[in-house]
Coordinates of C-alpha atoms in Angstrom, one line a residue:
Chain F
G375 CA 48.3 6.3 89.7
A376 CA 46.3 3.3 88.8
G377 CA 44.2 5.6 87.0
V378 CA 44.5 7.9 84.2
S379 CA 46.0 11.3 85.0
Q380 CA 44.9 14.9 83.9
S381 CA 46.1 18.4 84.8
P382 CA 45.2 20.9 86.0
S383 CA 42.0 20.0 87.1
N384 CA 40.7 24.1 86.1
K385 CA 42.1 26.6 84.2
V386 CA 41.6 29.7 84.5
T387 CA 42.8 32.1 80.6
E388 CA 42.3 34.9 79.5
K389 CA 42.0 35.5 75.7
G390 CA 45.0 35.3 73.5
K391 CA 46.7 32.8 76.5
D392 CA 48.7 30.3 75.4
V393 CA 48.0 26.4 77.7
E394 CA 49.5 23.3 78.3
L395 CA 47.0 20.4 79.3
R396 CA 48.7 17.2 80.4
C397 CA 47.6 13.4 80.7
D398 CA 49.4 10.3 82.3
P399 CA 47.8 7.7 81.1
I400 CA 47.9 3.9 82.8
S401 CA 51.6 3.3 83.4
G402 CA 51.8 -0.4 79.8
H403 CA 49.5 1.4 77.7
T404 CA 50.2 2.0 74.5
A405 CA 47.4 4.5 73.2
L406 CA 46.6 8.4 73.7
Y407 CA 43.5 9.9 73.4
W408 CA 42.7 13.7 73.4
Y409 CA 39.4 14.7 73.3
R410 CA 36.7 17.9 73.9
Q411 CA 33.7 17.8 75.5
R412 CA 32.0 21.9 74.8
L413 CA 28.8 22.2 77.0
G414 CA 25.8 20.0 76.4
Q415 CA 27.4 18.5 73.1
G416 CA 29.7 15.1 73.0
L417 CA 33.3 14.0 72.9
E418 CA 34.9 15.5 69.7
F419 CA 38.4 13.2 68.7
L420 CA 41.5 15.3 68.6
I421 CA 44.0 13.7 69.0
Y422 CA 45.4 9.9 68.8
F423 CA 48.9 7.9 69.8
Q424 CA 50.1 5.2 68.9
G425 CA 52.7 3.5 70.3
N426 CA 56.3 5.0 68.4
S427 CA 53.8 4.8 65.7
A428 CA 53.3 8.7 64.0
P429 CA 50.6 10.3 66.0
D430 CA 46.6 10.9 64.3
K431 CA 46.2 14.8 64.1
S432 CA 43.2 15.0 62.2
G433 CA 40.5 15.7 64.8
L434 CA 42.9 19.1 65.6
P435 CA 40.7 22.3 64.8
S436 CA 43.1 24.2 63.9
D437 CA 47.2 25.1 63.8
R438 CA 46.6 27.1 67.5
F439 CA 46.4 23.0 68.9
S440 CA 49.1 21.1 68.9
A441 CA 50.3 18.1 71.1
E442 CA 53.1 15.7 72.0
R443 CA 53.5 12.1 74.0
T444 CA 57.3 11.5 75.5
G445 CA 57.6 7.5 74.0
E446 CA 54.3 5.7 75.8
S447 CA 53.8 8.2 78.3
V448 CA 52.8 11.4 79.5
S449 CA 51.5 13.6 77.1
T450 CA 50.5 17.9 76.6
L451 CA 47.6 19.1 74.6
T452 CA 49.2 23.1 73.8
I453 CA 46.9 25.6 72.8
Q454 CA 48.1 28.4 72.2
R455 CA 46.7 31.7 72.0
T456 CA 42.8 31.0 73.5
Q457 CA 39.4 31.9 72.1
Q458 CA 36.7 31.8 73.9
E459 CA 35.3 29.3 71.9
D460 CA 38.4 26.8 72.6
S461 CA 36.0 26.4 77.1
A462 CA 35.3 22.8 77.1
V463 CA 36.4 20.1 79.1
Y464 CA 39.1 18.3 77.6
L465 CA 40.1 14.0 77.6
C466 CA 42.5 12.1 77.9
A467 CA 41.9 8.7 77.7
S468 CA 44.5 5.7 76.9
S469 CA 43.6 2.1 76.6
S470 CA 46.0 -1.3 75.9
H471 CA 46.6 -2.5 72.3
S472 CA 47.3 -5.9 71.3
G473 CA 47.4 -7.8 68.1
T474 CA 44.4 -6.3 65.6
G475 CA 44.2 -3.2 67.6
G476 CA 41.2 -1.3 68.3
R477 CA 39.2 -4.0 70.5
G478 CA 40.7 -2.0 73.9
E479 CA 38.3 -0.3 75.7
L480 CA 39.1 4.0 77.2
F481 CA 39.4 4.7 80.1
F482 CA 39.5 8.3 80.8
G483 CA 41.0 10.6 83.0
E484 CA 38.5 13.3 84.8
G485 CA 39.4 15.6 82.8
S486 CA 40.9 19.8 82.2
R487 CA 37.9 21.8 82.9
L488 CA 39.1 25.1 80.6
T489 CA 37.6 28.4 80.5
V490 CA 38.4 31.0 78.7
L491 CA 37.7 34.8 79.5
Chain E
A1353 CA 34.8 7.4 58.3
Q1354 CA 32.6 6.3 61.4
S1355 CA 29.6 7.6 63.7
V1356 CA 27.2 7.2 66.0
A1357 CA 23.6 8.1 66.5
Q1358 CA 20.9 8.5 69.5
P1359 CA 18.5 10.0 69.1
E1360 CA 16.7 11.5 72.1
D1361 CA 18.2 14.1 74.2
Q1362 CA 17.3 12.6 77.1
V1363 CA 15.2 9.6 78.5
N1364 CA 13.0 9.7 81.1
V1365 CA 12.0 6.7 83.0
A1366 CA 10.5 5.8 86.9
E1367 CA 12.7 3.6 89.6
G1368 CA 11.5 -0.1 88.9
N1369 CA 10.8 0.1 85.7
P1370 CA 13.6 -1.1 82.0
L1371 CA 15.2 1.9 80.6
T1372 CA 16.8 1.9 77.2
V1373 CA 19.2 4.0 75.3
K1374 CA 19.3 3.6 71.8
C1375 CA 21.9 3.9 69.1
T1376 CA 22.8 2.4 65.6
Y1377 CA 26.0 3.8 63.8
S1378 CA 27.4 4.2 61.5
V1379 CA 31.5 2.0 59.4
S1380 CA 32.7 0.9 57.0
G1381 CA 33.5 -2.5 57.4
N1382 CA 32.9 -4.7 61.4
P1383 CA 32.2 -2.8 64.0
Y1384 CA 33.6 -2.4 68.0
L1385 CA 30.7 -0.7 70.1
F1386 CA 31.0 0.0 72.9
W1387 CA 28.5 1.2 75.6
Y1388 CA 29.9 4.4 78.3
V1389 CA 28.7 6.5 81.9
Q1390 CA 29.2 9.6 82.6
Y1391 CA 28.3 11.5 86.0
P1392 CA 28.6 14.8 86.5
N1393 CA 31.9 16.1 87.2
R1394 CA 33.3 12.7 86.3
G1395 CA 34.8 11.2 83.8
L1396 CA 33.2 9.0 81.4
Q1397 CA 33.4 4.9 82.4
F1398 CA 33.3 2.2 80.6
L1399 CA 29.9 -0.1 80.8
L1400 CA 30.2 -2.5 77.4
K1401 CA 31.5 -3.6 74.7
Y1402 CA 30.6 -6.1 71.9
I1403 CA 33.5 -6.5 69.3
T1404 CA 32.4 -10.7 68.6
G1405 CA 30.9 -13.2 69.5
D1406 CA 26.6 -13.6 71.0
N1407 CA 24.7 -10.4 70.0
L1408 CA 23.7 -9.8 73.1
V1409 CA 26.6 -8.5 75.9
K1410 CA 26.2 -7.5 79.6
G1411 CA 28.3 -5.0 81.4
S1412 CA 28.7 -3.2 84.7
Y1413 CA 25.6 -2.7 87.0
G1414 CA 23.2 -5.0 85.1
F1415 CA 23.6 -3.0 82.1
E1416 CA 22.7 -5.5 78.7
A1417 CA 22.6 -4.5 74.8
E1418 CA 22.1 -6.1 71.8
F1419 CA 24.1 -6.0 68.8
N1420 CA 22.1 -6.2 65.9
K1421 CA 22.8 -5.8 62.2
S1422 CA 20.9 -5.5 59.8
Q1423 CA 19.3 -3.0 62.2
T1424 CA 22.9 -1.0 62.6
S1425 CA 22.1 -0.5 66.3
F1426 CA 23.3 -1.2 69.2
H1427 CA 20.6 0.0 72.6
L1428 CA 21.8 -0.5 75.6
K1429 CA 18.8 -1.8 78.4
K1430 CA 18.5 -2.2 81.8
P1431 CA 15.6 -4.3 83.4
S1432 CA 14.7 -2.6 86.4
A1433 CA 16.3 1.2 86.8
L1434 CA 17.1 2.7 90.1
V1435 CA 17.4 6.7 90.8
S1436 CA 21.4 5.9 90.6
D1437 CA 21.4 5.0 87.3
S1438 CA 20.6 9.1 86.4
A1439 CA 23.6 10.2 83.7
L1440 CA 24.5 11.2 81.0
Y1441 CA 24.8 7.7 78.4
F1442 CA 27.3 7.6 75.4
C1443 CA 27.7 5.0 72.7
A1444 CA 31.0 4.6 70.7
V1445 CA 32.1 2.3 67.6
R1446 CA 35.3 2.1 66.0
D1447 CA 36.5 0.8 62.6
G1448 CA 37.4 -2.0 63.4
P1449 CA 40.2 -4.5 63.3
Y1450 CA 41.5 -3.2 60.4
G1451 CA 40.5 0.5 59.9
N1452 CA 41.2 4.1 61.8
N1453 CA 42.0 3.8 65.6
R1454 CA 39.3 7.0 66.4
L1455 CA 36.4 6.0 68.2
A1456 CA 33.8 7.7 67.6
F1457 CA 31.6 9.2 69.7
G1458 CA 27.4 9.7 70.2
K1459 CA 26.4 12.8 71.4
G1460 CA 25.4 11.3 74.5
N1461 CA 21.7 10.8 76.4
Q1462 CA 20.9 12.1 79.8
V1463 CA 19.2 9.0 81.5
V1464 CA 17.0 10.9 83.9
V1465 CA 15.7 8.1 86.8
I1466 CA 12.6 9.1 88.2
P1467 CA 11.9 7.7 92.1

């Protein structure tokens, strides 16, 4: 498709279970971001991938969170042993970076809404 | 690290009146500044950006923003608000071009346009 695609759109899980969230970026976009949006709050940076460079993982809130990206394509965000405070909308975005990076705007998916019971 | 402040939680404006959503930023280098809009249960949509050049930037849906370096501000404006402009607006900043590539977002402002 033409836009960023995320799945599942909604996920309800029990506390302690593992979840995987998937993001398909726009074809050709080398940069990929994951953000978390809690109810009534702004966007919290989680992780950033740029091409084959080492990812910027500095926003991951704990070692229960991890993310992978296959080349310049699909990314998965994994949350192990989920807790109720993990409930949020997880947003993925991609961007094309050319030359000196950072000028390009981000294109966001519609998010994966995670509810931990 | 770069950061953004959006001081107002909610902005109420009558339809047809000018709309302003405030944003101030903090970066160590030159700022790359962005505005995004989020409609209910949707992802964020890009409105406009300032990278370099003219301080007044025009974007989608009749929105514009003015970069003010001395006041470290990038306020979003629209001359005549529409009911359909009611949404959540986010300001964001990146420390570019030689800083990290993290895009830091403000907490967002809920805009309510009253018919």
